[in-house]
Amino acid sequence: MNSTILISLAIFVFALGFRFYSTFLSKKVAEIEDTKPTPAVEFNDRVDYVPVKKWPLFFYHYATIAGAGVIIGPTLAAQYGWLPCLLWILAATCLAGGVHDFMVMFLSVQHGGKSIAEIAKSEVGRISWMVVSIAVYFMVVVAIAGMGMGLLSALEHNPQSTFVVLCTIPIALILYLCESFRLSTIVSSVVGATLLVLIVIIAPVLYDAGLLAPLDLSRSQIILLLVLYASAAAILPVDKLLVPRNRLSGYLKVLIVVLLASLLLFMMMAIRMPSITDYAYVGGPIVYGPLWPFLFIIITCGAISGWHTLCCSGVTPRCISKRSDIRMVAYGAWLLESMIAVVALTLACLLYPQDYFAINSGPNVYATLGMQPIELPKLSNILGFSIEGKTGGVVSFSISAAKVLATLVGEEHLRQLYLFMVVYTAIFIMPIIDSGTRMGRYFIQDALGITAANPRRWWASTLILTFTMVSLWSYLLLTGTISLIWPTFGICNQLLASIGLMIATAYILRKRPPIYGLVTFWPVLIFASASIHGAIIKILYELLPLGTIAAYIQTAILLLFTTLFLATLIDASRVYLKNLTRKV
């Protein structure tokens, strides 16, 4: 097996999904017509509601939804072998993840660009509205903890990577200044990309000169930096840091995935990971649990994403100029993100299994596997530091991607390429940390009816909610491991996506023939059953036996999410029966 076959198969299946299934969703399920104006046209205020052409909006939305989960999940799931991972990504992307994003964005447009919580109130009831608001808050906590774990491993005692990632913050502020002086978006983006490349080039030089020694930071020190960054970014106006940084990251996300996919497509690189490993039956050394249900839980964002429930009912629906654009913007952008999942899976499987497990397993666990690294000593020598035991998926993705890119410019540049790929994954993670902290606060404030009209109450709630959220995810980062936190995130992520699909089902049963309700409800049966089954296994056999505070916090979050899902299911079932009875 080689990379060409995997990438070719993904492109073929995704093309079929877009051509036929998204057309079916648009014409038969949603019955989209351009004769009715969108909220962007109807309420155009040039601030929140602004009509944007299809392709610029496509890339904006892609930059918004593409998070680190789509890299980390498939990378960790490779412990089961490439075949089950690939089959699940391809099938679930076209038949579940794309359906979820399309229907949530369509519903938001139908409801005047409102959020998923407001849609839940309209389509199902107040219980579901409160459930979504609470679920979003805790979803952000586990998302930041899960994705931040990979970033921690990449930065811990690695001054070069820490320096480069920290430099992305002043670069974003420079982009803001460029735009303040009314430079075009293209010019400011070129400035940002140039600065980023220069930083990557000079980082090894500064390190070799001993100038980066102060950035040789421990785990707790890096967490403190992330806490300070997230707290500031969650309160600052979005145009100062988030908007310019996200615009630059959006371009990089597209360019790098296209470049990597092209190289993997044409260079026929050997896949070294078995199609199915023995860990598929008994659970692996990276993440506890067998193929069912943990393959679905670990891959998570590579197949469906609850995070997209927020993104597809946020800014983007208020910018749709024609309803027919939803097909490309929602379903199409999801396919492009899922291509990252296939690329990440392929990169993980290009590594020798001995090296893959040496990076992604803890040293004590790896010592029990009876394996010896093959290329890692050489790679560590080139990089100037060891990458063994750097769990979390970020390091193995970065080094494998750097090796692929080195086929273009030479292995002597592997060090710089690795640093660049660490930054590349960091720009997937940083928006989750800052935007997620802000978004979780928004939903709770909206649910409690707190607005800026009452400054004292608004600022008090902002500080309290931000402090609570940051305290929770920083504690999980400080005390947890990727093998503990990532499945918790995957379970919560899939349950939130299932809630979004249940809300869409309520709309379909009200407006369309009942048979179409299966389009959105059958994925709920699979994802919810896998998530609840996985939660039970994880709580009984992993978290409770640990007996730590962090384990109890994760147990509480899993029980809370399961309860919230069941509450929504009961609430939605009432609406389903009402709509079905009305049509009989």
Coordinates of C-alpha atoms in Angstrom, one line a residue:
M1 CA 0.0 0.0 0.0
N2 CA 1.2 3.5 -0.7
S3 CA 0.1 7.1 -0.2
T4 CA -1.1 7.6 -3.7
I5 CA -3.9 5.0 -3.3
L6 CA -5.1 6.4 0.0
I7 CA -5.3 10.0 -1.2
S8 CA -6.8 9.0 -4.6
L9 CA -9.5 7.0 -2.9
A10 CA -10.3 9.9 -0.6
I11 CA -10.5 12.4 -3.5
F12 CA -12.8 10.0 -5.4
V13 CA -15.2 9.4 -2.5
F14 CA -15.4 13.0 -1.5
A15 CA -16.1 14.0 -5.1
L16 CA -18.9 11.5 -5.2
G17 CA -20.3 12.7 -1.9
F18 CA -20.3 16.4 -3.0
R19 CA -21.7 15.7 -6.5
F20 CA -24.6 13.4 -5.4
Y21 CA -25.3 13.4 -1.7
S22 CA -24.9 17.2 -1.1
T23 CA -27.2 17.7 -4.2
F24 CA -29.7 15.4 -2.6
L25 CA -29.6 17.3 0.7
S26 CA -30.0 20.6 -1.1
K27 CA -32.8 19.7 -3.5
K28 CA -34.8 17.0 -1.6
V29 CA -34.2 17.4 2.1
A30 CA -33.8 21.2 2.5
E31 CA -35.5 22.2 -0.8
I32 CA -33.2 25.2 -1.2
E33 CA -34.4 27.9 -3.5
D34 CA -32.6 31.2 -4.3
T35 CA -35.9 33.0 -4.7
K36 CA -36.1 33.7 -0.9
P37 CA -33.5 36.2 0.4
T38 CA -30.9 35.2 2.9
P39 CA -30.5 37.0 6.3
A40 CA -27.4 38.7 4.9
V41 CA -29.4 40.3 2.1
E42 CA -32.6 40.9 4.1
F43 CA -30.9 42.4 7.2
N44 CA -27.8 43.8 5.6
D45 CA -26.3 46.2 8.2
R46 CA -22.7 46.0 6.9
V47 CA -21.6 44.9 10.4
D48 CA -23.1 41.5 11.5
Y49 CA -25.1 40.8 8.3
V50 CA -23.0 41.2 5.2
P51 CA -23.5 39.4 1.9
V52 CA -20.2 37.7 0.9
K53 CA -19.5 35.9 -2.4
K54 CA -19.3 32.2 -2.3
W55 CA -15.6 31.5 -2.6
P56 CA -14.3 34.1 -0.1
L57 CA -16.9 32.9 2.4
F58 CA -15.9 29.3 1.7
F59 CA -12.3 30.0 2.7
Y60 CA -13.4 32.0 5.7
H61 CA -15.6 29.3 6.9
Y62 CA -13.0 26.6 6.3
A63 CA -10.5 28.6 8.4
T64 CA -13.1 28.8 11.1
I65 CA -14.0 25.1 11.3
A66 CA -10.6 23.6 10.7
G67 CA -9.3 22.8 14.2
A68 CA -6.5 20.6 15.5
G69 CA -8.9 17.7 16.2
V70 CA -8.9 16.8 12.6
I71 CA -5.1 16.3 12.8
I72 CA -4.8 14.8 16.3
G73 CA -7.7 12.3 16.1
P74 CA -6.7 10.4 13.0
T75 CA -3.0 10.5 14.1
L76 CA -3.8 8.8 17.4
A77 CA -6.4 6.4 15.8
A78 CA -3.6 5.1 13.5
Q79 CA -2.8 2.7 16.3
Y80 CA -5.6 0.5 15.0
G81 CA -4.2 0.4 11.5
W82 CA -4.9 2.5 8.4
L83 CA -7.9 0.5 6.9
P84 CA -10.6 1.0 9.6
C85 CA -9.6 4.6 10.1
L86 CA -9.8 5.4 6.4
L87 CA -13.1 3.6 5.8
W88 CA -14.7 5.4 8.7
I89 CA -13.4 8.8 7.7
L90 CA -14.7 8.5 4.2
A91 CA -18.1 7.1 5.0
A92 CA -18.8 9.3 8.0
T93 CA -17.6 12.5 6.3
C94 CA -20.0 12.2 3.4
L95 CA -23.0 10.7 5.2
A96 CA -22.8 12.3 8.6
G97 CA -20.4 15.1 9.1
G98 CA -21.3 16.9 5.9
V99 CA -25.0 16.3 6.6
H100 CA -24.6 17.9 10.0
D101 CA -22.8 21.0 8.8
F102 CA -25.1 21.5 5.9
M103 CA -28.3 21.2 7.9
V104 CA -27.1 23.3 10.8
M105 CA -26.1 26.1 8.5
F106 CA -29.3 25.8 6.5
L107 CA -31.3 26.0 9.8
S108 CA -29.4 29.1 10.9
V109 CA -30.2 30.8 7.5
Q110 CA -33.8 29.7 7.9
H111 CA -34.0 31.3 11.3
G112 CA -32.4 34.6 10.4
G113 CA -28.8 33.7 11.2
K114 CA -29.5 32.7 14.8
S115 CA -27.2 30.4 16.9
I116 CA -27.9 26.7 17.5
A117 CA -29.2 27.5 21.0
E118 CA -31.8 29.8 19.6
I119 CA -32.7 27.3 16.8
A120 CA -33.1 24.6 19.5
K121 CA -35.6 26.9 21.4
S122 CA -37.6 27.5 18.2
E123 CA -37.6 23.9 16.8
V124 CA -37.6 21.9 20.0
G125 CA -38.1 23.9 23.2
R126 CA -36.6 25.8 26.1
I127 CA -35.1 22.6 27.6
S128 CA -33.0 22.0 24.5
W129 CA -32.0 25.7 24.4
M130 CA -30.6 25.5 28.0
V131 CA -29.0 22.1 27.2
V132 CA -27.1 23.5 24.2
S133 CA -25.9 26.5 26.2
I134 CA -24.5 24.4 29.0
A135 CA -23.1 21.8 26.6
V136 CA -21.1 24.4 24.7
Y137 CA -19.5 25.7 27.8
F138 CA -18.1 22.4 28.9
M139 CA -17.4 21.3 25.4
V140 CA -15.0 24.1 25.1
V141 CA -13.3 23.0 28.3
V142 CA -12.5 19.5 27.1
A143 CA -11.7 20.7 23.6
I144 CA -9.0 23.0 24.8
A145 CA -7.7 20.4 27.2
G146 CA -7.6 17.7 24.5
M147 CA -6.0 19.8 21.7
G148 CA -3.8 21.7 24.1
M149 CA -2.2 18.5 25.3
G150 CA -0.6 18.0 21.9
L151 CA 0.7 21.5 21.8
L152 CA 2.1 21.0 25.3
S153 CA 4.1 18.0 24.2
A154 CA 5.5 19.9 21.2
L155 CA 6.6 22.9 23.3
E156 CA 7.7 21.4 26.6
H157 CA 11.5 21.9 27.0
N158 CA 11.7 22.9 23.3
P159 CA 12.8 26.5 23.1
Q160 CA 12.8 26.6 19.3
S161 CA 9.2 25.6 18.9
T162 CA 8.1 27.8 21.9
F163 CA 9.8 30.8 20.4
V164 CA 8.2 30.3 17.0
V165 CA 4.7 29.8 18.4
L166 CA 5.0 32.8 20.7
C167 CA 6.0 35.0 17.8
T168 CA 2.7 34.3 16.1
I169 CA 1.1 36.7 18.6
P170 CA 3.1 39.8 17.8
I171 CA 2.8 38.9 14.1
A172 CA -1.0 39.0 14.5
L173 CA -0.8 42.4 16.1
I174 CA 1.4 43.6 13.3
L175 CA -1.3 42.4 10.8
Y176 CA -3.8 44.5 12.8
L177 CA -1.6 47.6 12.5
C178 CA -1.2 46.9 8.7
E179 CA -5.0 46.8 8.3
S180 CA -5.3 49.9 10.5
F181 CA -3.2 51.8 7.9
R182 CA -5.6 50.4 5.3
L183 CA -3.2 48.1 3.6
S184 CA -5.1 45.5 1.5
T185 CA -5.8 42.0 3.0
I186 CA -3.4 40.4 0.5
V187 CA -0.5 42.8 1.3
S188 CA -1.0 42.3 5.1
S189 CA -1.2 38.5 4.7
V190 CA 2.0 38.5 2.6
V191 CA 3.7 40.5 5.4
G192 CA 2.5 38.0 8.0
A193 CA 3.6 35.0 6.0
T194 CA 7.0 36.6 5.3
L195 CA 7.5 37.3 9.0
L196 CA 6.5 33.7 9.9
V197 CA 9.0 32.2 7.5
L198 CA 11.8 34.5 8.8
I199 CA 11.0 33.5 12.4
V200 CA 11.3 29.8 11.4
I201 CA 14.6 30.4 9.7
I202 CA 16.2 32.4 12.6
A203 CA 14.9 30.2 15.4
P204 CA 17.6 27.5 15.0
V205 CA 20.3 30.1 14.7
L206 CA 19.2 31.8 18.0
Y207 CA 18.9 28.4 19.6
D208 CA 22.5 27.4 18.6
A209 CA 23.7 30.7 19.9
G210 CA 22.1 29.9 23.3
L211 CA 19.8 32.9 23.1
L212 CA 16.6 30.9 23.5
A213 CA 17.6 29.2 26.9
P214 CA 15.0 31.3 28.8
L215 CA 12.3 29.6 26.7
D216 CA 13.2 26.1 27.9
L217 CA 10.0 25.9 29.7
S218 CA 8.4 23.2 31.8
R219 CA 4.8 21.9 31.4
S220 CA 3.4 24.1 34.1
Q221 CA 5.1 27.2 32.8
I222 CA 3.7 26.6 29.3
I223 CA 0.2 26.1 30.7
L224 CA 0.6 29.4 32.6
L225 CA 1.5 31.2 29.3
L226 CA -1.6 29.6 27.6
V227 CA -3.8 30.8 30.5
L228 CA -2.5 34.3 30.3
Y229 CA -2.9 34.3 26.5
A230 CA -6.5 32.9 26.6
S231 CA -7.6 35.2 29.3
A232 CA -6.4 38.3 27.5
A233 CA -7.6 37.1 24.0
A234 CA -11.1 36.2 25.4
I235 CA -11.6 39.8 26.6
L236 CA -9.8 41.9 24.0
P237 CA -11.8 43.1 21.0
V238 CA -11.8 40.5 18.3
D239 CA -10.3 42.7 15.7
K240 CA -7.1 43.3 17.6
L241 CA -5.8 39.7 17.7
L242 CA -8.3 37.0 16.6
V243 CA -9.4 38.3 13.2
P244 CA -5.9 39.1 11.7
R245 CA -4.4 35.9 13.1
N246 CA -7.3 33.8 11.8
R247 CA -7.1 35.3 8.3
L248 CA -3.4 34.4 8.0
S249 CA -4.0 30.9 9.5
G250 CA -6.8 30.4 7.0
Y251 CA -4.5 30.9 4.0
L252 CA -1.8 28.6 5.6
K253 CA -4.4 25.9 6.4
V254 CA -5.4 25.7 2.7
L255 CA -2.0 26.0 1.1
I256 CA -0.2 23.4 3.3
V257 CA -2.9 20.8 3.1
V258 CA -3.1 21.1 -0.7
L259 CA 0.7 20.9 -0.9
L260 CA 0.9 17.8 1.4
A261 CA -2.0 16.1 -0.3
S262 CA -0.4 16.7 -3.7
L263 CA 3.0 15.3 -2.6
L264 CA 1.4 12.2 -1.1
L265 CA -0.7 11.8 -4.2
F266 CA 2.1 11.9 -6.7
M267 CA 5.1 10.4 -4.8
M268 CA 3.7 7.0 -4.0
M269 CA 5.3 6.8 -0.5
A270 CA 5.2 3.5 1.3
I271 CA 2.6 2.9 4.0
R272 CA 4.5 1.2 6.8
M273 CA 1.6 0.8 9.3
P274 CA -0.3 -2.5 9.0
S275 CA -3.9 -2.3 7.6
I276 CA -5.2 -3.6 10.9
T277 CA -3.1 -3.9 14.1
D278 CA -3.6 -6.3 17.0
Y279 CA -4.6 -3.2 19.1
A280 CA -7.9 -3.1 17.1
Y281 CA -9.1 -6.0 19.3
V282 CA -7.7 -5.2 22.7
G283 CA -7.0 -1.5 22.8
G284 CA -3.7 0.2 22.1
P285 CA -0.8 1.8 24.0
I286 CA -1.7 5.3 22.9
V287 CA -5.4 5.4 23.8
Y288 CA -7.2 2.8 25.9
G289 CA -10.0 0.8 24.4
P290 CA -10.7 -1.5 21.4
L291 CA -11.9 -0.6 17.9
W292 CA -15.5 -0.4 18.9
P293 CA -16.4 2.2 20.2
F294 CA -13.1 4.0 20.5
L295 CA -12.1 4.3 16.9
F296 CA -15.2 6.5 16.4
I297 CA -14.4 8.4 19.5
I298 CA -10.7 9.0 18.8
I299 CA -11.1 10.1 15.2
T300 CA -14.0 12.4 16.3
C301 CA -13.4 15.6 14.2
G302 CA -12.2 13.6 11.3
A303 CA -15.7 12.2 10.9
I304 CA -18.1 14.6 12.6
S305 CA -17.7 17.6 14.9
G306 CA -19.8 19.1 17.5
W307 CA -17.6 22.2 17.3
H308 CA -19.1 22.8 13.9
T309 CA -22.5 23.0 15.5
L310 CA -21.3 26.4 16.8
C311 CA -19.4 27.5 13.7
C312 CA -22.2 26.7 11.2
S313 CA -24.7 28.7 13.3
G314 CA -22.4 31.7 14.0
V315 CA -20.9 34.3 11.7
T316 CA -21.1 32.3 8.4
P317 CA -24.9 32.0 8.0
R318 CA -25.1 35.8 8.3
C319 CA -22.9 36.2 5.3
I320 CA -24.5 33.8 2.9
S321 CA -25.6 35.8 -0.2
K322 CA -27.5 33.0 -1.9
R323 CA -29.1 29.9 -0.3
S324 CA -27.6 27.7 -2.9
D325 CA -24.1 28.7 -1.6
I326 CA -24.8 26.7 1.6
R327 CA -23.9 23.5 -0.3
M328 CA -20.4 24.6 -1.2
V329 CA -19.7 26.6 2.0
A330 CA -21.0 24.0 4.5
Y331 CA -20.6 20.6 2.9
G332 CA -17.7 21.6 0.6
A333 CA -15.6 23.1 3.4
W334 CA -16.2 20.1 5.6
L335 CA -14.9 17.8 2.8
L336 CA -11.7 19.9 2.6
E337 CA -11.3 19.7 6.3
S338 CA -11.8 15.9 6.2
M339 CA -9.0 15.8 3.6
I340 CA -6.7 17.0 6.3
A341 CA -7.9 14.0 8.4
V342 CA -6.9 11.7 5.5
V343 CA -3.5 13.5 5.1
A344 CA -2.9 13.2 8.9
L345 CA -3.7 9.5 8.9
T346 CA -1.5 8.9 5.9
L347 CA 1.4 10.8 7.5
A348 CA 1.1 8.8 10.7
C349 CA 1.2 5.6 8.7
L350 CA 4.3 6.6 6.7
L351 CA 6.3 6.3 9.9
Y352 CA 7.7 3.0 11.0
P353 CA 5.3 1.6 13.6
Q354 CA 8.3 1.4 16.0
D355 CA 8.9 5.2 15.6
Y356 CA 5.2 6.0 15.6
F357 CA 4.6 4.3 18.9
A358 CA 7.9 5.6 20.4
I359 CA 6.6 9.2 19.8
N360 CA 3.0 8.8 20.8
S361 CA 3.4 6.4 23.8
G362 CA 4.8 7.4 27.1
P363 CA 8.4 6.0 27.8
N364 CA 7.1 3.5 30.4
V365 CA 4.4 2.2 28.1
Y366 CA 6.7 2.0 25.1
A367 CA 9.2 0.0 27.2
T368 CA 6.6 -2.8 27.5
L369 CA 6.0 -3.1 23.7
G370 CA 9.2 -4.9 22.9
M371 CA 10.0 -2.4 20.1
Q372 CA 13.1 -0.3 19.2
P373 CA 13.0 3.0 17.3
I374 CA 14.4 2.8 13.8
E375 CA 14.7 6.4 12.4
L376 CA 14.1 8.4 15.6
P377 CA 17.8 8.6 16.8
K378 CA 18.8 10.0 13.4
L379 CA 15.8 12.5 13.3
S380 CA 16.4 13.6 16.9
N381 CA 20.1 14.2 16.0
I382 CA 19.1 16.4 13.1
L383 CA 16.5 18.4 15.2
G384 CA 18.8 18.8 18.1
F385 CA 16.5 17.3 20.7
S386 CA 14.7 14.0 21.3
I387 CA 11.1 13.5 20.1
E388 CA 10.5 10.2 21.8
G389 CA 7.6 10.2 24.2
K390 CA 6.2 13.5 22.8
T391 CA 2.6 12.3 23.0
G392 CA -0.5 14.0 21.7
G393 CA -0.1 13.6 17.9
V394 CA 1.3 17.0 17.1
V395 CA 5.0 15.9 17.1
S396 CA 4.5 12.8 15.0
F397 CA 2.4 14.7 12.5
S398 CA 5.0 17.5 12.3
I399 CA 8.0 15.3 11.8
S400 CA 6.3 13.1 9.2
A401 CA 5.0 16.1 7.3
A402 CA 8.5 17.7 7.5
K403 CA 10.0 14.5 6.0
V404 CA 7.5 14.7 3.1
L405 CA 8.3 18.4 2.5
A406 CA 12.0 17.6 2.7
T407 CA 11.6 15.7 -0.6
L408 CA 11.2 19.1 -2.2
V409 CA 14.0 21.1 -0.5
G410 CA 16.4 18.5 0.9
E411 CA 16.8 16.7 4.3
E412 CA 19.2 19.4 5.4
H413 CA 16.3 21.7 6.0
L414 CA 14.4 19.1 8.1
R415 CA 14.9 21.2 11.2
Q416 CA 13.3 24.3 9.8
L417 CA 10.5 22.3 8.2
Y418 CA 9.7 20.6 11.5
L419 CA 9.5 24.0 13.3
F420 CA 7.2 25.2 10.5
M421 CA 4.9 22.2 10.9
V422 CA 4.7 22.7 14.6
V423 CA 3.6 26.3 14.0
Y424 CA 1.1 25.0 11.4
T425 CA -0.5 22.7 14.0
A426 CA -0.4 25.5 16.6
I427 CA -2.5 27.7 14.3
F428 CA -5.1 25.0 14.4
I429 CA -5.0 24.9 18.2
M430 CA -4.7 28.6 19.2
P431 CA -8.1 29.6 17.7
I432 CA -9.7 26.9 19.8
I433 CA -8.0 28.2 22.9
D434 CA -8.9 31.9 22.4
S435 CA -12.1 31.8 20.4
G436 CA -13.4 28.8 22.4
T437 CA -12.9 30.5 25.7
R438 CA -14.8 33.6 24.3
M439 CA -17.5 31.5 22.7
G440 CA -18.3 29.4 25.8
R441 CA -18.7 32.6 27.7
Y442 CA -21.1 34.1 25.1
F443 CA -23.4 31.1 25.2
I444 CA -23.8 31.2 29.0
Q445 CA -24.3 35.0 29.0
D446 CA -26.9 34.7 26.3
A447 CA -28.7 31.9 28.2
L448 CA -28.8 34.1 31.4
G449 CA -29.8 37.2 29.4
I450 CA -26.7 39.1 30.3
T451 CA -25.8 41.9 27.8
A452 CA -23.4 44.8 27.6
A453 CA -26.4 47.1 28.3
N454 CA -25.6 46.4 32.0
P455 CA -21.8 47.0 32.1
R456 CA -21.3 46.0 35.7
R457 CA -23.2 42.7 35.4
W458 CA -21.6 42.0 32.0
W459 CA -18.0 42.6 33.2
A460 CA -18.6 40.5 36.3
S461 CA -20.0 37.6 34.4
T462 CA -17.2 37.9 31.8
L463 CA -14.5 37.7 34.4
I464 CA -16.2 34.9 36.4
L465 CA -17.0 32.7 33.4
T466 CA -13.6 33.2 31.8
F467 CA -11.8 32.4 35.1
T468 CA -13.9 29.3 35.7
M469 CA -13.4 28.0 32.2
V470 CA -9.7 28.7 32.1
S471 CA -9.2 27.1 35.6
L472 CA -11.0 23.9 34.5
W473 CA -9.1 23.3 31.2
S474 CA -5.7 24.4 32.7
Y475 CA -6.2 21.9 35.6
L476 CA -7.0 19.1 33.1
L477 CA -3.9 20.0 31.1
L478 CA -1.7 20.1 34.2
T479 CA -2.8 16.8 35.6
G480 CA -4.0 14.8 32.6
T481 CA -2.5 12.8 29.7
I482 CA -3.6 12.6 26.1
S483 CA -4.8 9.0 26.6
L484 CA -7.2 10.2 29.3
I485 CA -8.4 13.5 27.9
W486 CA -8.7 12.9 24.2
P487 CA -11.5 10.2 24.5
T488 CA -13.4 12.5 26.9
F489 CA -13.2 15.2 24.3
G490 CA -14.3 12.8 21.5
I491 CA -17.3 11.6 23.5
C492 CA -18.5 15.2 24.3
N493 CA -17.8 16.3 20.7
Q494 CA -19.9 13.6 19.2
L495 CA -22.7 14.0 21.6
L496 CA -22.9 17.8 20.8
A497 CA -23.0 16.9 17.1
S498 CA -25.8 14.4 17.8
I499 CA -27.7 17.2 19.5
G500 CA -27.3 19.3 16.4
L501 CA -28.6 16.5 14.2
M502 CA -31.6 15.9 16.5
I503 CA -32.6 19.6 16.2
A504 CA -32.3 19.2 12.4
T505 CA -34.5 16.1 12.5
A506 CA -37.2 18.1 14.3
Y507 CA -37.2 20.6 11.5
I508 CA -37.3 18.0 8.8
L509 CA -40.2 16.1 10.4
R510 CA -42.1 19.4 10.6
K511 CA -41.5 20.5 7.0
R512 CA -40.7 17.4 4.9
P513 CA -42.0 13.8 4.5
P514 CA -41.0 11.7 7.6
I515 CA -38.6 9.4 5.5
Y516 CA -36.2 12.3 5.1
G517 CA -35.8 12.5 8.9
L518 CA -33.7 9.4 8.7
V519 CA -31.0 11.4 6.8
T520 CA -30.2 13.2 10.0
F521 CA -31.3 10.8 12.7
W522 CA -29.4 7.6 11.7
P523 CA -26.0 9.2 12.4
V524 CA -27.3 10.0 15.9
L525 CA -27.9 6.3 16.6
I526 CA -24.3 5.5 15.7
F527 CA -22.5 8.4 17.2
A528 CA -24.6 8.5 20.4
S529 CA -24.4 4.7 21.0
A530 CA -20.6 4.8 20.5
S531 CA -20.2 7.8 22.7
I532 CA -22.4 6.5 25.6
H533 CA -20.8 3.1 25.4
G534 CA -17.3 4.6 25.4
A535 CA -18.3 6.9 28.3
I536 CA -19.4 3.9 30.4
I537 CA -16.2 1.9 29.7
K538 CA -14.0 4.9 30.4
I539 CA -15.7 5.8 33.6
L540 CA -15.9 2.3 35.1
Y541 CA -12.6 0.9 33.9
E542 CA -10.2 3.9 33.6
L543 CA -11.3 7.1 35.4
L544 CA -12.9 5.8 38.7
P545 CA -10.0 3.4 39.4
L546 CA -7.5 6.3 39.2
G547 CA -9.2 8.1 42.0
T548 CA -7.7 11.5 41.2
I549 CA -9.4 14.9 41.2
A550 CA -8.8 15.2 37.4
A551 CA -10.4 11.8 36.8
Y552 CA -13.4 12.8 38.9
I553 CA -13.7 16.1 36.9
Q554 CA -13.7 14.1 33.6
T555 CA -16.2 11.6 35.1
A556 CA -18.5 14.5 36.0
I557 CA -18.2 16.1 32.6
L558 CA -19.0 12.7 30.8
L559 CA -22.0 12.2 33.1
L560 CA -23.2 15.7 32.5
F561 CA -22.9 15.4 28.7
T562 CA -24.7 12.1 28.7
T563 CA -27.5 13.6 30.8
L564 CA -27.7 16.6 28.5
F565 CA -27.9 14.4 25.5
L566 CA -30.7 12.3 27.0
A567 CA -32.6 15.4 28.1
T568 CA -32.5 16.7 24.5
L569 CA -33.5 13.3 23.1
I570 CA -36.5 13.2 25.4
D571 CA -37.4 16.8 24.6
A572 CA -36.9 16.2 20.8
S573 CA -38.9 12.9 20.9
R574 CA -41.9 14.8 22.1
V575 CA -41.6 17.1 19.1
Y576 CA -41.0 14.2 16.7
L577 CA -44.2 12.4 17.9
K578 CA -46.2 15.6 17.6
N579 CA -45.0 16.3 14.0
L580 CA -45.5 12.7 13.0
T581 CA -49.0 12.5 14.5
R582 CA -50.0 15.7 12.7
K583 CA -49.0 14.1 9.3
V584 CA -50.8 10.8 9.8

